[in-house]
Every structure is written in structure tokens, then in C-alpha cells.
Amino acid sequence: MATVSTAPAPGMHQIDLSKLNLQQLAQLKQRLDQEMTVFQDSLHTLKIAHGKFMESGECVEKITPDTKGKTILVPLTGSMYVPGSISDTDNVMIDIGTGYYAQKDIEGAKDYFKRKVAFVSEQMEKIKTLGSEKSKVHKAICMMIEMKFQAQMQAGKPNAS
Amino acid sequence: MTEEIQKKMQKELELLSGIQKDYRKAVAQKQQLDSQLNENKAVKEELLLLKKDAEVYKLIGPVLVKQDLEDATQNVIKRMEYISKEIKRADDHIFALENKQEALQENLNKLKIDLNKLKIKA
């Protein structure tokens, strides 16, 4: 039956869906809907973060000792640039969060972005597995609602006619 | 009698919706604190990974101010403690609101049953 697919995850107590009434099922479904939206949103945010870290990593790759002294255009605003030159090709500043910046050498920076990308990917995987579990439960609940609804309709028919 | 109960229900419903609003606010606040804690955790790990002589700056307004690595680490740890405390407080708050919600819901259900009984009588 439908309850089979709601394999209990650790820390989650198993509820027999067939014992719940329609209202409870609807409530549960609504809560699951909300949770799934949260997962979708986080996944989206993580994807953006993943992209940003990848991009930053690629930028660091472009800084080599050869680029020393080369002229670049520094963006002051989104649409205004001033010429500048790279004076230090060995060190970069990295925003490590909460307003802190750390100076790292190129190798360290590459390593940092690699680690961050790996971390974000890991989180994404976690959310994906959690999300698919939730959608399984969601499906089971939808099926249950359907079944209960039909049972109710059939039970109500003889009275109505 | 029916009107009285309906009035009561109206009142309870208003109370409930107010608490639900508070509840949503509290949950959002807790989520924000959670994400702050996570960010601080990541920063702490990063600071611990740095070499002893690494240069660390803190962004204060538009300027970067040089900081001692040791000081920065201590600061982050202190902030994590503070956020953890805040999270505990938020948790308690959420729990209290949950209880209030449940009590109100029960009251409402009782009133509904009373109302139905009256309707059947009438």
C-alpha cells in the first residue's frame, strides 16, 4: 500500500497515512508543499553560489606571473571603468564571509574555490536526496487523498440518491 | 446563543491569525539566524586554515581594515556564541507560539462543535 513508499527516514516517525482523515491529509500535503518549495529555493540559491565560485576560480586561473604590470580596466561602477595595472600577481584578496577578507596566494585561492565548489555541490546533493524523499511522501499522500475521496464519494452516493 | 458563539469564534479566529503572523515572523527570524551561524562557521573554518602570518582584513563600511588573525578568530567565535544564544531564544519563542496556536485551535474546534449542536437543535 501507499505507506510502503514512505520509508521512515532516521529521526522521522512513521505515520500510517491510511489512518488519517481527509483534512489531516490535506494539512500534511500543504506542509509538504511548503517544504518542497523551500528545497527548490535553496537548490536555486546553491546553484547560483556554485556558479559564482566556479567563475571566481576561473578568474584566479587567469592570473599568472606573466600578467604582472599588464593594464586592465577596473570597474568603478557597472558602466564606468578606469585603467589600472596589476602590480601583484602572487596574492589575491578573498571575501570569506561576514565582512572578513583574507589574503591568499594564487595556489591558496585556487584551493579555496575548489573547496567551496565541492562544499556547495555536496549540499546540493544532500538537498536533492531530501527533496526526492519528500516528493515520494508527497505522492503517497496525494494517492491517499484520492482514495479517501473516492471512498467518501461512493459512501455518499446511496444517501444522495 | 448562536450569535454569542459566533462572536466568540470571530474573536478566537482573530487571535489565531495574529499568532500565526507572529509565528511566521519568528520562524523567518530563526532561519536568518541559522544562516548567519552557518556563515560564521564557514568563516571560522577558513580563518583556522590560514597561515599564522596571513593578512586578514575586515570590511567596515567601504574600507578594509587590517585585523590580527587571532583577534578576528576570537571575534568570530564570540559572534557564533551570541548567535547560538539568539537561536535558543528564538526556538523557545517559536515553541511558545506553537503551544498557543494549538490551544486556540482546540478552543475553536470546541466552539464549532457547540455551534453545530445548536444548529441541529434549531
Short mmCIF file of C-alpha atoms in Angstrom, two decimals:
data_model
loop_
_atom_site.label_atom_id
_atom_site.label_comp_id
_atom_site.label_asym_id
_atom_site.label_seq_id
_atom_site.Cartn_x
_atom_site.Cartn_y
_atom_site.Cartn_z
CA MET A 1 0.00 0.00 0.00
CA ALA A 2 0.85 3.61 -0.13
CA THR A 3 2.52 3.57 3.26
CA VAL A 4 5.25 1.29 1.94
CA SER A 5 6.76 4.10 -0.10
CA THR A 6 7.01 6.39 2.91
CA ALA A 7 10.10 4.63 4.16
CA PRO A 8 10.90 6.14 7.54
CA ALA A 9 13.98 8.31 7.43
CA PRO A 10 16.04 8.46 10.62
CA GLY A 11 14.55 10.98 13.01
CA MET A 12 11.18 10.86 11.31
CA HIS A 13 8.42 8.86 12.90
CA GLN A 14 6.31 6.81 10.60
CA ILE A 15 2.67 7.70 10.30
CA ASP A 16 0.17 5.35 8.79
CA LEU A 17 -1.39 7.53 6.12
CA SER A 18 -4.48 5.36 5.85
CA LYS A 19 -5.40 6.26 9.42
CA LEU A 20 -5.54 9.99 8.78
CA ASN A 21 -8.73 11.70 7.68
CA LEU A 22 -9.04 13.89 4.62
CA GLN A 23 -8.49 17.13 6.49
CA GLN A 24 -5.32 15.89 8.15
CA LEU A 25 -4.05 14.59 4.84
CA ALA A 26 -4.70 17.94 3.22
CA GLN A 27 -2.83 19.68 6.01
CA LEU A 28 0.09 17.30 5.64
CA LYS A 29 0.12 17.82 1.91
CA GLN A 30 0.16 21.57 2.35
CA ARG A 31 3.10 21.35 4.73
CA LEU A 32 4.99 19.10 2.33
CA ASP A 33 4.26 21.52 -0.49
CA GLN A 34 5.81 24.29 1.57
CA GLU A 35 8.86 22.20 2.43
CA MET A 36 9.37 21.28 -1.18
CA THR A 37 9.25 24.93 -2.22
CA VAL A 38 11.91 25.70 0.39
CA PHE A 39 14.08 22.93 -1.05
CA GLN A 40 13.59 24.25 -4.56
CA ASP A 41 14.55 27.74 -3.46
CA SER A 42 17.66 26.58 -1.61
CA LEU A 43 18.69 24.48 -4.56
CA HIS A 44 18.35 27.51 -6.77
CA THR A 45 20.42 29.68 -4.42
CA LEU A 46 23.07 26.99 -4.16
CA LYS A 47 23.24 26.74 -7.92
CA ILE A 48 23.92 30.47 -8.14
CA ALA A 49 26.59 30.22 -5.45
CA HIS A 50 28.13 27.27 -7.27
CA GLY A 51 28.30 29.29 -10.46
CA LYS A 52 29.90 32.25 -8.70
CA PHE A 53 32.59 30.16 -7.06
CA MET A 54 33.35 28.44 -10.36
CA GLU A 55 33.65 31.80 -12.08
CA SER A 56 35.93 33.18 -9.37
CA GLY A 57 38.07 30.07 -9.60
CA GLU A 58 38.42 30.55 -13.33
CA CYS A 59 39.40 34.17 -12.81
CA VAL A 60 42.18 33.16 -10.45
CA GLU A 61 43.49 30.76 -13.08
CA LYS A 62 43.98 33.71 -15.40
CA ILE A 63 46.35 35.49 -13.01
CA THR A 64 49.84 34.23 -13.75
CA PRO A 65 53.25 35.85 -13.24
CA ASP A 66 53.05 36.83 -16.94
CA THR A 67 50.14 39.17 -16.24
CA LYS A 68 52.25 41.36 -13.95
CA GLY A 69 52.17 45.00 -14.98
CA LYS A 70 49.60 44.43 -17.67
CA THR A 71 46.94 47.07 -17.97
CA ILE A 72 43.40 46.24 -17.03
CA LEU A 73 40.14 48.14 -16.80
CA VAL A 74 38.84 48.38 -13.29
CA PRO A 75 35.09 48.71 -12.96
CA LEU A 76 34.19 51.61 -10.67
CA THR A 77 30.51 51.20 -11.33
CA GLY A 78 28.66 48.82 -13.57
CA SER A 79 29.17 51.12 -16.52
CA MET A 80 32.36 53.09 -15.76
CA TYR A 81 35.87 51.76 -15.96
CA VAL A 82 39.28 53.26 -15.20
CA PRO A 83 42.59 51.90 -16.46
CA GLY A 84 44.87 50.18 -13.98
CA SER A 85 47.69 47.71 -13.92
CA ILE A 86 48.23 44.52 -11.99
CA SER A 87 51.06 45.08 -9.53
CA ASP A 88 50.79 41.89 -7.50
CA THR A 89 50.28 38.60 -9.29
CA ASP A 90 51.15 36.42 -6.33
CA ASN A 91 48.43 37.35 -3.89
CA VAL A 92 44.69 37.91 -4.07
CA MET A 93 42.12 39.02 -1.52
CA ILE A 94 39.23 36.69 -0.89
CA ASP A 95 35.94 37.53 0.74
CA ILE A 96 35.49 34.68 3.18
CA GLY A 97 32.17 35.93 4.50
CA THR A 98 30.74 38.18 7.24
CA GLY A 99 32.89 41.06 6.04
CA TYR A 100 36.23 39.34 6.50
CA TYR A 101 38.77 39.29 3.70
CA ALA A 102 41.87 37.12 3.70
CA GLN A 103 44.96 37.50 1.58
CA LYS A 104 45.91 34.29 -0.15
CA ASP A 105 48.46 33.30 -2.74
CA ILE A 106 47.24 32.02 -6.09
CA GLU A 107 47.53 28.39 -5.10
CA GLY A 108 45.66 29.05 -1.87
CA ALA A 109 42.93 30.89 -3.75
CA LYS A 110 42.53 28.08 -6.26
CA ASP A 111 42.32 25.63 -3.40
CA TYR A 112 39.76 27.83 -1.62
CA PHE A 113 37.42 27.97 -4.59
CA LYS A 114 37.85 24.27 -5.24
CA ARG A 115 36.85 23.54 -1.68
CA LYS A 116 33.89 25.90 -1.84
CA VAL A 117 32.62 24.37 -5.07
CA ALA A 118 32.94 20.90 -3.54
CA PHE A 119 31.12 22.07 -0.41
CA VAL A 120 28.26 23.61 -2.36
CA SER A 121 27.96 20.54 -4.59
CA GLU A 122 27.78 18.37 -1.51
CA GLN A 123 25.00 20.50 -0.05
CA MET A 124 23.15 20.34 -3.34
CA GLU A 125 23.33 16.57 -3.36
CA LYS A 126 22.01 16.44 0.18
CA ILE A 127 19.06 18.65 -0.68
CA LYS A 128 18.36 16.66 -3.82
CA THR A 129 18.08 13.39 -1.90
CA LEU A 130 15.96 15.04 0.77
CA GLY A 131 13.76 16.56 -1.90
CA SER A 132 13.20 13.29 -3.72
CA GLU A 133 12.27 11.64 -0.43
CA LYS A 134 9.77 14.37 0.25
CA SER A 135 8.27 14.10 -3.19
CA LYS A 136 7.82 10.37 -2.64
CA VAL A 137 5.88 11.05 0.54
CA HIS A 138 4.00 13.75 -1.31
CA LYS A 139 2.95 11.31 -3.99
CA ALA A 140 1.82 8.80 -1.40
CA ILE A 141 -0.28 11.43 0.33
CA CYS A 142 -1.85 12.52 -2.95
CA MET A 143 -2.76 8.91 -3.70
CA MET A 144 -4.23 8.51 -0.25
CA ILE A 145 -6.30 11.65 -0.63
CA GLU A 146 -7.60 10.38 -3.94
CA MET A 147 -8.52 7.02 -2.46
CA LYS A 148 -10.22 8.51 0.58
CA PHE A 149 -12.06 10.99 -1.55
CA GLN A 150 -13.39 8.32 -3.83
CA ALA A 151 -14.37 6.14 -0.91
CA GLN A 152 -16.25 9.07 0.53
CA MET A 153 -17.98 9.76 -2.76
CA GLN A 154 -19.09 6.17 -3.03
CA ALA A 155 -20.23 6.09 0.57
CA GLY A 156 -22.15 9.32 0.00
CA LYS A 157 -23.90 8.14 -3.18
CA PRO A 158 -26.54 5.85 -1.73
CA ASN A 159 -27.59 8.59 0.68
CA ALA A 160 -27.83 11.17 -2.02
CA SER A 161 -29.88 9.12 -4.42
CA MET B 1 -26.89 31.91 21.88
CA THR B 2 -25.74 31.17 18.34
CA GLU B 3 -24.69 34.73 17.84
CA GLU B 4 -22.74 34.71 21.05
CA ILE B 5 -20.76 31.68 19.99
CA GLN B 6 -20.19 33.13 16.56
CA LYS B 7 -18.86 36.30 18.11
CA LYS B 8 -16.56 34.27 20.31
CA MET B 9 -15.36 32.33 17.32
CA GLN B 10 -14.66 35.52 15.45
CA LYS B 11 -12.56 36.75 18.32
CA GLU B 12 -10.65 33.50 18.61
CA LEU B 13 -10.04 33.45 14.88
CA GLU B 14 -8.60 36.94 15.01
CA LEU B 15 -6.33 35.94 17.86
CA LEU B 16 -5.24 32.86 15.95
CA SER B 17 -4.40 34.74 12.80
CA GLY B 18 -2.38 37.23 14.86
CA ILE B 19 -0.41 34.43 16.45
CA GLN B 20 0.12 32.76 13.11
CA LYS B 21 1.57 36.00 11.82
CA ASP B 22 3.92 36.19 14.81
CA TYR B 23 4.81 32.57 14.29
CA ARG B 24 5.77 33.09 10.67
CA LYS B 25 7.84 36.09 11.66
CA ALA B 26 9.61 34.11 14.38
CA VAL B 27 10.38 31.26 12.00
CA ALA B 28 11.79 33.64 9.41
CA GLN B 29 13.95 35.25 12.09
CA LYS B 30 15.23 31.87 13.17
CA GLN B 31 16.10 30.96 9.60
CA GLN B 32 18.05 34.16 9.26
CA LEU B 33 19.95 33.43 12.46
CA ASP B 34 20.65 29.92 11.23
CA SER B 35 22.15 31.18 8.02
CA GLN B 36 24.22 33.72 9.91
CA LEU B 37 25.56 30.99 12.16
CA ASN B 38 26.42 28.88 9.14
CA GLU B 39 28.25 31.76 7.51
CA ASN B 40 30.21 32.42 10.67
CA LYS B 41 31.05 28.74 10.92
CA ALA B 42 32.46 28.78 7.40
CA VAL B 43 34.46 31.93 8.16
CA LYS B 44 35.88 30.41 11.33
CA GLU B 45 36.98 27.30 9.50
CA GLU B 46 38.59 29.45 6.85
CA LEU B 47 40.41 31.57 9.43
CA LEU B 48 41.68 28.47 11.17
CA LEU B 49 43.02 27.17 7.84
CA LEU B 50 45.05 30.34 7.23
CA LYS B 51 48.74 30.51 7.94
CA LYS B 52 49.72 32.35 11.12
CA ASP B 53 51.21 35.28 9.21
CA ALA B 54 48.33 35.61 6.75
CA GLU B 55 46.84 39.05 6.39
CA VAL B 56 43.20 39.41 7.32
CA TYR B 57 41.04 42.46 6.71
CA LYS B 58 37.60 43.36 7.88
CA LEU B 59 35.22 45.36 5.75
CA ILE B 60 33.99 48.30 7.81
CA GLY B 61 31.75 50.47 5.71
CA PRO B 62 33.59 51.00 2.44
CA VAL B 63 37.13 50.42 3.77
CA LEU B 64 39.11 47.30 4.53
CA VAL B 65 40.75 47.46 7.94
CA LYS B 66 43.63 45.18 8.71
CA GLN B 67 42.99 42.81 11.56
CA ASP B 68 45.02 40.49 13.68
CA LEU B 69 44.25 36.89 12.73
CA GLU B 70 43.95 35.90 16.38
CA ASP B 71 41.56 38.79 17.11
CA ALA B 72 39.46 38.01 14.06
CA THR B 73 39.13 34.35 15.04
CA GLN B 74 38.16 35.27 18.58
CA ASN B 75 35.63 37.74 17.26
CA VAL B 76 34.00 35.19 15.01
CA ILE B 77 33.84 32.65 17.82
CA LYS B 78 32.23 35.22 20.11
CA ARG B 79 29.70 36.10 17.48
CA MET B 80 28.87 32.44 16.96
CA GLU B 81 28.19 32.09 20.69
CA TYR B 82 25.94 35.11 20.60
CA ILE B 83 24.02 33.84 17.58
CA SER B 84 23.63 30.42 19.18
CA LYS B 85 22.09 32.07 22.23
CA GLU B 86 19.76 34.06 19.99
CA ILE B 87 18.74 30.88 18.19
CA LYS B 88 17.89 29.25 21.50
CA ARG B 89 15.75 32.22 22.39
CA ALA B 90 14.04 32.11 19.00
CA ASP B 91 13.39 28.39 19.47
CA ASP B 92 11.72 28.99 22.81
CA HIS B 93 9.66 31.74 21.29
CA ILE B 94 8.55 29.51 18.43
CA PHE B 95 7.69 26.71 20.82
CA ALA B 96 5.56 29.02 22.95
CA LEU B 97 3.74 30.29 19.88
CA GLU B 98 3.11 26.73 18.72
CA ASN B 99 1.53 25.89 22.04
CA LYS B 100 -0.63 28.98 21.92
CA GLN B 101 -1.74 28.10 18.41
CA GLU B 102 -2.72 24.60 19.44
CA ALA B 103 -4.70 25.82 22.43
CA LEU B 104 -6.58 28.31 20.28
CA GLN B 105 -7.28 25.70 17.64
CA GLU B 106 -8.75 23.45 20.29
CA ASN B 107 -10.93 26.24 21.58
CA LEU B 108 -12.11 26.92 18.08
CA ASN B 109 -12.95 23.29 17.49
CA LYS B 110 -14.96 23.21 20.70
CA LEU B 111 -16.85 26.31 19.66
CA LYS B 112 -17.51 24.78 16.27
CA ILE B 113 -18.97 21.68 17.87
CA ASP B 114 -21.14 23.80 20.16
CA LEU B 115 -22.37 25.76 17.20
CA ASN B 116 -23.22 22.62 15.28
CA LYS B 117 -25.13 21.25 18.25
CA LEU B 118 -27.15 24.43 18.47
CA LYS B 119 -27.85 24.33 14.77
CA ILE B 120 -29.12 20.77 14.98
CA LYS B 121 -31.37 21.73 17.87
CA ALA B 122 -32.76 24.67 16.00
#
